[in-house]
PDB file of C-alpha atoms in Angstrom:
ATOM      1  CA  UNK S 137     145.898 -72.845  56.356  1.00  0.00           C
ATOM      2  CA  UNK S 138     146.259 -75.222  59.174  1.00  0.00           C
ATOM      3  CA  UNK S 139     148.437 -73.444  61.969  1.00  0.00           C
ATOM      4  CA  UNK S 140     148.550 -70.018  60.000  1.00  0.00           C
ATOM      5  CA  UNK S 141     145.650 -67.582  60.777  1.00  0.00           C
ATOM      6  CA  UNK S 142     144.230 -65.024  58.510  1.00  0.00           C
ATOM      7  CA  UNK S 143     143.780 -62.741  61.660  1.00  0.00           C
ATOM      8  CA  UNK S 144     147.682 -62.756  62.295  1.00  0.00           C
ATOM      9  CA  UNK S 145     148.426 -61.546  58.840  1.00  0.00           C
ATOM     10  CA  UNK S 146     148.475 -57.629  59.055  1.00  0.00           C
ATOM     11  CA  UNK S 147     147.821 -57.218  55.245  1.00  0.00           C
ATOM     12  CA  UNK S 148     144.871 -59.411  55.140  1.00  0.00           C
ATOM     13  CA  UNK S 149     143.265 -57.856  58.320  1.00  0.00           C
ATOM     14  CA  UNK S 150     143.821 -54.303  56.840  1.00  0.00           C
ATOM     15  CA  UNK S 151     142.281 -55.305  53.522  1.00  0.00           C
ATOM     16  CA  UNK S 152     139.175 -56.864  55.430  1.00  0.00           C
ATOM     17  CA  UNK S 153     138.817 -53.811  57.542  1.00  0.00           C
ATOM     18  CA  UNK S 154     138.868 -51.614  54.523  1.00  0.00           C
ATOM     19  CA  UNK S 155     136.275 -53.715  52.753  1.00  0.00           C
ATOM     20  CA  UNK S 156     133.998 -54.154  55.849  1.00  0.00           C
ATOM     21  CA  UNK S 157     134.791 -58.057  55.752  1.00  0.00           C
ATOM     22  CA  UNK S 158     134.762 -60.485  58.610  1.00  0.00           C
ATOM     23  CA  UNK S 159     137.663 -62.881  59.043  1.00  0.00           C
ATOM     24  CA  UNK S 160     136.736 -66.353  60.396  1.00  0.00           C
ATOM     25  CA  UNK S 161     139.619 -68.581  61.484  1.00  0.00           C
ATOM     26  CA  UNK S 162     137.625 -71.726  62.156  1.00  0.00           C
ATOM     27  CA  UNK S 163     140.809 -73.456  63.384  1.00  0.00           C
ATOM     28  CA  UNK S 164     141.895 -70.832  65.848  1.00  0.00           C
ATOM     29  CA  UNK S 165     141.918 -72.583  69.372  1.00  0.00           C
ATOM     30  CA  UNK S 166     139.838 -71.487  72.314  1.00  0.00           C
ATOM     31  CA  UNK S 167     141.582 -69.771  75.185  1.00  0.00           C
ATOM     32  CA  UNK S 168     143.066 -72.027  77.874  1.00  0.00           C
ATOM     33  CA  UNK S 169     140.150 -70.911  80.372  1.00  0.00           C
ATOM     34  CA  UNK S 170     137.551 -72.029  77.855  1.00  0.00           C
ATOM     35  CA  UNK S 171     138.954 -75.645  77.425  1.00  0.00           C
ATOM     36  CA  UNK S 172     137.776 -78.602  79.383  1.00  0.00           C
ATOM     37  CA  UNK S 173     140.020 -81.015  81.395  1.00  0.00           C
ATOM     38  CA  UNK S 174     139.134 -84.610  81.409  1.00  0.00           C
ATOM     39  CA  UNK S 175     136.830 -85.234  84.485  1.00  0.00           C
ATOM     40  CA  UNK S 176     135.982 -89.062  84.135  1.00  0.00           C
ATOM     41  CA  UNK S 177     132.269 -88.211  83.676  1.00  0.00           C
ATOM     42  CA  UNK S 178     132.614 -90.163  80.402  1.00  0.00           C
ATOM     43  CA  UNK S 179     131.781 -93.262  82.644  1.00  0.00           C
ATOM     44  CA  UNK S 180     128.198 -91.760  82.927  1.00  0.00           C
ATOM     45  CA  UNK S 181     127.700 -91.572  79.138  1.00  0.00           C
ATOM     46  CA  UNK S 182     125.105 -94.172  77.959  1.00  0.00           C
ATOM     47  CA  UNK S 183     125.457 -94.551  74.261  1.00  0.00           C
ATOM     48  CA  UNK S 184     128.304 -97.023  73.016  1.00  0.00           C
ATOM     49  CA  UNK S 185     131.193 -95.597  71.066  1.00  0.00           C
ATOM     50  CA  UNK S 186     132.822 -96.874  67.870  1.00  0.00           C
ATOM     51  CA  UNK S 187     136.012 -95.117  66.733  1.00  0.00           C
ATOM     52  CA  UNK S 188     136.829 -94.789  62.804  1.00  0.00           C
ATOM     53  CA  UNK S 189     140.548 -95.382  62.796  1.00  0.00           C
ATOM     54  CA  UNK S 190     143.079 -95.456  60.079  1.00  0.00           C
ATOM     55  CA  UNK S 191     146.349 -97.086  59.481  1.00  0.00           C
ATOM     56  CA  UNK S 192     147.420 -93.377  58.474  1.00  0.00           C
ATOM     57  CA  UNK S 193     146.387 -89.836  57.642  1.00  0.00           C
ATOM     58  CA  UNK S 194     144.361 -88.806  54.771  1.00  0.00           C
ATOM     59  CA  UNK S 195     142.518 -92.133  54.139  1.00  0.00           C
ATOM     60  CA  UNK S 196     138.828 -91.028  54.233  1.00  0.00           C
ATOM     61  CA  UNK S 197     138.195 -91.730  57.765  1.00  0.00           C
ATOM     62  CA  UNK S 198     135.679 -88.754  58.085  1.00  0.00           C
ATOM     63  CA  UNK S 199     133.850 -89.740  54.896  1.00  0.00           C
ATOM     64  CA  UNK S 200     133.500 -93.351  56.017  1.00  0.00           C
ATOM     65  CA  UNK S 201     132.312 -92.113  59.327  1.00  0.00           C
ATOM     66  CA  UNK S 202     129.445 -90.179  57.605  1.00  0.00           C
ATOM     67  CA  UNK S 203     128.598 -93.098  55.370  1.00  0.00           C
ATOM     68  CA  UNK S 204     128.322 -95.425  58.303  1.00  0.00           C
ATOM     69  CA  UNK S 205     126.376 -92.888  60.381  1.00  0.00           C
ATOM     70  CA  UNK S 206     123.867 -92.575  57.511  1.00  0.00           C
ATOM     71  CA  UNK S 207     123.665 -96.325  56.800  1.00  0.00           C
ATOM     72  CA  UNK S 208     122.948 -96.916  60.537  1.00  0.00           C
ATOM     73  CA  UNK S 209     120.244 -94.211  60.646  1.00  0.00           C
ATOM     74  CA  UNK S 210     118.695 -95.935  57.621  1.00  0.00           C
ATOM     75  CA  UNK S 211     118.276 -99.101  59.470  1.00  0.00           C
ATOM     76  CA  UNK S 212     116.813 -97.501  62.636  1.00  0.00           C
ATOM     77  CA  UNK S 213     119.904 -96.945  64.739  1.00  0.00           C
ATOM     78  CA  UNK S 214     120.052 -93.523  66.193  1.00  0.00           C
ATOM     79  CA  UNK S 215     123.550 -92.586  65.348  1.00  0.00           C
ATOM     80  CA  UNK S 216     125.702 -89.440  65.791  1.00  0.00           C
ATOM     81  CA  UNK S 217     129.073 -88.457  64.899  1.00  0.00           C
ATOM     82  CA  UNK S 218     131.853 -86.537  66.778  1.00  0.00           C
ATOM     83  CA  UNK S 219     133.782 -84.516  64.393  1.00  0.00           C
ATOM     84  CA  UNK S 220     137.498 -83.935  65.150  1.00  0.00           C
ATOM     85  CA  UNK S 221     138.748 -81.749  62.425  1.00  0.00           C
ATOM     86  CA  UNK S 222     137.853 -78.593  60.542  1.00  0.00           C
ATOM     87  CA  UNK S 223     136.322 -80.201  57.472  1.00  0.00           C
ATOM     88  CA  UNK S 224     133.764 -82.107  59.783  1.00  0.00           C
ATOM     89  CA  UNK S 225     132.784 -78.747  61.357  1.00  0.00           C
ATOM     90  CA  UNK S 226     132.312 -77.132  57.975  1.00  0.00           C
ATOM     91  CA  UNK S 227     130.113 -80.004  56.709  1.00  0.00           C
ATOM     92  CA  UNK S 228     127.563 -79.160  59.566  1.00  0.00           C
ATOM     93  CA  UNK S 229     128.860 -81.162  62.420  1.00  0.00           C
ATOM     94  CA  UNK S 230     126.959 -80.334  65.570  1.00  0.00           C
ATOM     95  CA  UNK S 231     129.258 -82.038  68.251  1.00  0.00           C
ATOM     96  CA  UNK S 232     133.045 -82.173  68.219  1.00  0.00           C
ATOM     97  CA  UNK S 233     136.168 -79.955  68.211  1.00  0.00           C
ATOM     98  CA  UNK S 234     139.224 -79.541  66.177  1.00  0.00           C
ATOM     99  CA  UNK S 235     141.807 -81.821  67.775  1.00  0.00           C
ATOM    100  CA  UNK S 236     145.057 -80.636  66.293  1.00  0.00           C
ATOM    101  CA  UNK S 237     144.465 -77.117  67.148  1.00  0.00           C
ATOM    102  CA  UNK S 238     143.753 -78.034  70.797  1.00  0.00           C
ATOM    103  CA  UNK S 239     146.339 -77.700  73.417  1.00  0.00           C
ATOM    104  CA  UNK S 240     147.413 -81.258  74.318  1.00  0.00           C
ATOM    105  CA  UNK S 241     146.437 -80.951  77.932  1.00  0.00           C
ATOM    106  CA  UNK S 242     142.790 -80.402  76.971  1.00  0.00           C
ATOM    107  CA  UNK S 243     142.349 -83.005  74.051  1.00  0.00           C
ATOM    108  CA  UNK S 244     141.069 -85.582  76.288  1.00  0.00           C
ATOM    109  CA  UNK S 245     138.681 -83.202  78.146  1.00  0.00           C
ATOM    110  CA  UNK S 246     137.473 -81.626  75.040  1.00  0.00           C
ATOM    111  CA  UNK S 247     136.798 -85.074  73.309  1.00  0.00           C
ATOM    112  CA  UNK S 248     134.888 -86.053  76.630  1.00  0.00           C
ATOM    113  CA  UNK S 249     132.903 -82.906  76.696  1.00  0.00           C
ATOM    114  CA  UNK S 250     131.697 -83.500  72.927  1.00  0.00           C
ATOM    115  CA  UNK S 251     130.787 -87.066  73.587  1.00  0.00           C
ATOM    116  CA  UNK S 252     128.785 -86.018  76.818  1.00  0.00           C
ATOM    117  CA  UNK S 253     127.040 -83.221  75.253  1.00  0.00           C
ATOM    118  CA  UNK S 254     125.963 -85.517  72.206  1.00  0.00           C
ATOM    119  CA  UNK S 255     124.747 -87.999  74.581  1.00  0.00           C
ATOM    120  CA  UNK S 256     122.777 -85.637  76.733  1.00  0.00           C
ATOM    121  CA  UNK S 257     121.155 -83.785  73.982  1.00  0.00           C
ATOM    122  CA  UNK S 258     120.414 -86.512  71.311  1.00  0.00           C
ATOM    123  CA  UNK S 259     120.225 -89.568  73.462  1.00  0.00           C
ATOM    124  CA  UNK S 260     121.655 -91.712  70.589  1.00  0.00           C
ATOM    125  CA  UNK S 261     121.995 -95.508  70.277  1.00  0.00           C
ATOM    126  CA  UNK S 262     125.593 -95.125  69.113  1.00  0.00           C
ATOM    127  CA  UNK S 263     128.142 -92.392  68.869  1.00  0.00           C
ATOM    128  CA  UNK S 264     130.804 -92.663  66.157  1.00  0.00           C
ATOM    129  CA  UNK S 265     134.212 -90.853  66.735  1.00  0.00           C
ATOM    130  CA  UNK S 266     135.972 -89.377  63.743  1.00  0.00           C
ATOM    131  CA  UNK S 267     139.690 -90.400  64.133  1.00  0.00           C
ATOM    132  CA  UNK S 268     142.717 -88.478  63.179  1.00  0.00           C
ATOM    133  CA  UNK S 269     146.113 -89.619  61.815  1.00  0.00           C
ATOM    134  CA  UNK S 270     146.895 -93.120  63.068  1.00  0.00           C
ATOM    135  CA  UNK S 271     148.183 -94.725  66.252  1.00  0.00           C
ATOM    136  CA  UNK S 272     151.754 -94.979  64.915  1.00  0.00           C
ATOM    137  CA  UNK S 273     152.467 -92.377  62.210  1.00  0.00           C
ATOM    138  CA  UNK S 274     155.576 -90.935  63.743  1.00  0.00           C
ATOM    139  CA  UNK S 275     154.911 -87.275  62.423  1.00  0.00           C
ATOM    140  CA  UNK S 276     151.721 -87.109  64.605  1.00  0.00           C
ATOM    141  CA  UNK S 277     150.225 -90.227  66.318  1.00  0.00           C
ATOM    142  CA  UNK S 278     146.834 -89.985  67.414  1.00  0.00           C
ATOM    143  CA  UNK S 279     144.105 -92.469  68.611  1.00  0.00           C
ATOM    144  CA  UNK S 280     144.852 -93.385  72.117  1.00  0.00           C
ATOM    145  CA  UNK S 281     142.384 -90.678  73.543  1.00  0.00           C
ATOM    146  CA  UNK S 282     139.606 -92.275  71.740  1.00  0.00           C
ATOM    147  CA  UNK S 283     139.967 -95.671  73.549  1.00  0.00           C
ATOM    148  CA  UNK S 284     141.309 -94.387  76.936  1.00  0.00           C
ATOM    149  CA  UNK S 285     139.511 -90.972  77.326  1.00  0.00           C
ATOM    150  CA  UNK S 286     136.277 -91.520  75.330  1.00  0.00           C
ATOM    151  CA  UNK S 287     136.112 -95.191  76.134  1.00  0.00           C
ATOM    152  CA  UNK S 288     135.276 -96.342  72.676  1.00  0.00           C
ATOM    153  CA  UNK S 289     135.024-100.224  72.771  1.00  0.00           C
ATOM    154  CA  UNK S 290     134.608-100.666  69.123  1.00  0.00           C
ATOM    155  CA  UNK S 291     137.102 -99.788  66.350  1.00  0.00           C
ATOM    156  CA  UNK S 292     136.739 -99.925  62.575  1.00  0.00           C
ATOM    157  CA  UNK S 293     139.953 -99.673  60.873  1.00  0.00           C
ATOM    158  CA  UNK S 294     140.492 -97.997  57.468  1.00  0.00           C
ATOM    159  CA  UNK S 295     143.415 -98.598  55.358  1.00  0.00           C
ATOM    160  CA  UNK S 296     144.942 -98.090  51.989  1.00  0.00           C
ATOM    161  CA  UNK S 297     146.337-101.517  50.654  1.00  0.00           C
ATOM    162  CA  UNK S 298     148.801 -99.882  48.079  1.00  0.00           C
ATOM    163  CA  UNK S 299     150.416 -97.748  50.914  1.00  0.00           C
ATOM    164  CA  UNK S 300     153.583 -99.087  52.211  1.00  0.00           C
ATOM    165  CA  UNK S 301     155.144 -95.974  53.998  1.00  0.00           C
ATOM    166  CA  UNK S 302     153.561 -93.451  56.573  1.00  0.00           C
ATOM    167  CA  UNK S 303     152.549 -90.048  55.274  1.00  0.00           C
ATOM    168  CA  UNK S 304     154.781 -87.398  56.619  1.00  0.00           C
ATOM    169  CA  UNK S 305     155.085 -83.492  56.172  1.00  0.00           C
ATOM    170  CA  UNK S 306     157.534 -84.036  53.497  1.00  0.00           C
ATOM    171  CA  UNK S 307     155.859 -86.862  51.665  1.00  0.00           C
ATOM    172  CA  UNK S 308     159.145 -89.121  51.959  1.00  0.00           C
ATOM    173  CA  UNK S 309     159.113 -92.815  52.009  1.00  0.00           C
ATOM    174  CA  UNK S 310     160.727 -92.529  55.498  1.00  0.00           C
ATOM    175  CA  UNK S 311     158.856 -94.883  57.962  1.00  0.00           C
ATOM    176  CA  UNK S 312     157.551 -98.137  56.611  1.00  0.00           C
ATOM    177  CA  UNK S 313     154.160 -99.036  57.862  1.00  0.00           C
ATOM    178  CA  UNK S 314     153.732-102.405  60.005  1.00  0.00           C
ATOM    179  CA  UNK S 315     151.409-105.151  59.167  1.00  0.00           C
ATOM    180  CA  UNK S 316     147.772-104.532  59.849  1.00  0.00           C
ATOM    181  CA  UNK S 317     147.714-107.294  62.407  1.00  0.00           C
ATOM    182  CA  UNK S 318     149.982-105.309  64.703  1.00  0.00           C
ATOM    183  CA  UNK S 319     147.565-102.346  64.575  1.00  0.00           C
ATOM    184  CA  UNK S 320     144.829-104.930  65.485  1.00  0.00           C
ATOM    185  CA  UNK S 321     146.692-106.272  68.369  1.00  0.00           C
ATOM    186  CA  UNK S 322     147.765-102.718  69.681  1.00  0.00           C
ATOM    187  CA  UNK S 323     143.893-101.814  69.732  1.00  0.00           C
ATOM    188  CA  UNK S 324     143.255-104.940  71.631  1.00  0.00           C
ATOM    189  CA  UNK S 325     145.653-104.037  74.176  1.00  0.00           C
ATOM    190  CA  UNK S 326     143.983-100.750  74.570  1.00  0.00           C
ATOM    191  CA  UNK S 327     140.870-102.674  75.564  1.00  0.00           C
ATOM    192  CA  UNK S 328     138.945-102.334  72.290  1.00  0.00           C
ATOM    193  CA  UNK S 329     137.759-104.553  69.625  1.00  0.00           C
ATOM    194  CA  UNK S 330     138.332-104.034  66.028  1.00  0.00           C
ATOM    195  CA  UNK S 331     135.034-104.700  64.449  1.00  0.00           C
ATOM    196  CA  UNK S 332     135.784-104.495  60.858  1.00  0.00           C
ATOM    197  CA  UNK S 333     138.138-103.238  58.191  1.00  0.00           C
ATOM    198  CA  UNK S 334     137.327-100.693  55.527  1.00  0.00           C
ATOM    199  CA  UNK S 335     139.494-100.105  52.276  1.00  0.00           C
ATOM    200  CA  UNK S 336     140.525 -97.153  50.420  1.00  0.00           C
ATOM    201  CA  UNK S 337     140.635 -98.211  46.983  1.00  0.00           C
ATOM    202  CA  UNK S 338     143.201 -95.618  45.852  1.00  0.00           C
ATOM    203  CA  UNK S 339     145.577 -96.799  42.963  1.00  0.00           C
ATOM    204  CA  UNK S 340     143.751-100.179  42.809  1.00  0.00           C
ATOM    205  CA  UNK S 341     141.908-101.694  39.841  1.00  0.00           C
ATOM    206  CA  UNK S 342     138.690-103.374  40.481  1.00  0.00           C
ATOM    207  CA  UNK S 343     140.216-106.767  40.362  1.00  0.00           C
ATOM    208  CA  UNK S 344     143.217-105.742  42.618  1.00  0.00           C
ATOM    209  CA  UNK S 345     140.611-104.306  45.192  1.00  0.00           C
ATOM    210  CA  UNK S 346     138.766-107.565  45.287  1.00  0.00           C
ATOM    211  CA  UNK S 347     141.875-109.577  45.790  1.00  0.00           C
ATOM    212  CA  UNK S 348     142.867-107.530  48.587  1.00  0.00           C
ATOM    213  CA  UNK S 349     139.516-107.628  50.074  1.00  0.00           C
ATOM    214  CA  UNK S 350     139.369-111.370  49.970  1.00  0.00           C
ATOM    215  CA  UNK S 351     143.029-111.858  51.401  1.00  0.00           C
ATOM    216  CA  UNK S 352     142.438-109.569  54.379  1.00  0.00           C
ATOM    217  CA  UNK S 353     139.105-111.264  55.252  1.00  0.00           C
ATOM    218  CA  UNK S 354     140.808-114.595  55.171  1.00  0.00           C
ATOM    219  CA  UNK S 355     143.879-113.307  57.186  1.00  0.00           C
ATOM    220  CA  UNK S 356     141.918-111.383  59.766  1.00  0.00           C
ATOM    221  CA  UNK S 357     138.739-113.082  60.094  1.00  0.00           C
ATOM    222  CA  UNK S 358     136.963-109.787  60.022  1.00  0.00           C
ATOM    223  CA  UNK S 359     134.486-108.187  57.591  1.00  0.00           C
ATOM    224  CA  UNK S 360     136.316-106.126  55.152  1.00  0.00           C
ATOM    225  CA  UNK S 361     134.315-103.564  53.399  1.00  0.00           C
ATOM    226  CA  UNK S 362     134.898-101.231  50.310  1.00  0.00           C
ATOM    227  CA  UNK S 363     132.766 -98.069  51.321  1.00  0.00           C
ATOM    228  CA  UNK S 364     133.185 -96.271  47.995  1.00  0.00           C
ATOM    229  CA  UNK S 365     132.339 -99.299  45.904  1.00  0.00           C
ATOM    230  CA  UNK S 366     129.721-101.119  47.948  1.00  0.00           C
ATOM    231  CA  UNK S 367     128.466 -98.746  50.540  1.00  0.00           C
ATOM    232  CA  UNK S 368     128.384 -99.553  54.240  1.00  0.00           C
ATOM    233  CA  UNK S 369     125.280-101.760  54.501  1.00  0.00           C
ATOM    234  CA  UNK S 370     127.461-104.896  55.203  1.00  0.00           C
ATOM    235  CA  UNK S 371     128.614-103.144  58.473  1.00  0.00           C
ATOM    236  CA  UNK S 372     125.108-102.485  59.938  1.00  0.00           C
ATOM    237  CA  UNK S 373     124.692-106.031  61.198  1.00  0.00           C
ATOM    238  CA  UNK S 374     128.274-105.798  62.747  1.00  0.00           C
ATOM    239  CA  UNK S 375     127.028-102.540  64.517  1.00  0.00           C
ATOM    240  CA  UNK S 376     123.969-104.188  65.736  1.00  0.00           C
ATOM    241  CA  UNK S 377     125.925-107.242  67.203  1.00  0.00           C
ATOM    242  CA  UNK S 378     128.274-104.817  68.982  1.00  0.00           C
ATOM    243  CA  UNK S 379     125.383-102.576  70.513  1.00  0.00           C
ATOM    244  CA  UNK S 380     123.850-105.947  71.629  1.00  0.00           C
ATOM    245  CA  UNK S 381     127.007-107.102  73.324  1.00  0.00           C
ATOM    246  CA  UNK S 382     127.463-103.808  74.960  1.00  0.00           C
ATOM    247  CA  UNK S 383     123.865-103.729  76.367  1.00  0.00           C
ATOM    248  CA  UNK S 384     124.568-107.150  77.781  1.00  0.00           C
ATOM    249  CA  UNK S 385     127.755-106.068  79.373  1.00  0.00           C
ATOM    250  CA  UNK S 386     126.143-102.992  80.962  1.00  0.00           C
ATOM    251  CA  UNK S 387     123.135-105.135  82.285  1.00  0.00           C
ATOM    252  CA  UNK S 388     125.561-107.468  83.763  1.00  0.00           C
ATOM    253  CA  UNK S 389     127.546-104.639  85.504  1.00  0.00           C
ATOM    254  CA  UNK S 390     124.234-103.216  86.963  1.00  0.00           C
ATOM    255  CA  UNK S 391     122.563-106.642  88.000  1.00  0.00           C
TER     256      UNK S 391
END
């Protein structure tokens, strides 16, 4: 699991050999010579990018990304998703890499390469980026790569209203989570726009979830959607407006 590989365990290797079995360590990183550095060719990618971020780890970012991809496709938006973890790969993702088993020097380049390949082969209207961890989880911050290196100009932020502390390796209540408004401001300072907020309803009653949804919409002035309970249909118009604005900006730059 995670950073421990079957092929490094002598007993498992021997057992597999005796039984003519193949060991597949899907998280085992590529050699350094096979990884890509960031080149800047991301500037030539046509499809706009939206990153699915979270306020912490393990909030359902990948699942929400898949649901949003499917909702967009149902409404005629040709949408692809870049996976960044092993589960996305196992679920049949065609484009992506396993971020937390990639040497740090190559994370931006591997992300850029995945986006470029997807854009070249699929010519999509939109590319969704599956986020990992959160911008400020102290045990493993992640996210700036999607904004700086993949140039995602839109963000959908998933949060769990009941959660008050960041998830760490030891699951201790060690580091309090900041207000969601601070996360939106940080995203803005990176040059991206938060388009909507999605809610993980864990540990909430239906009434509590509805109250949290209403409260956040009033506080943030953004659409707040509960993916599990109501689907992603409400975000399709938000995506369409984002794509329209990105097309207008591109036209202005090329005129």
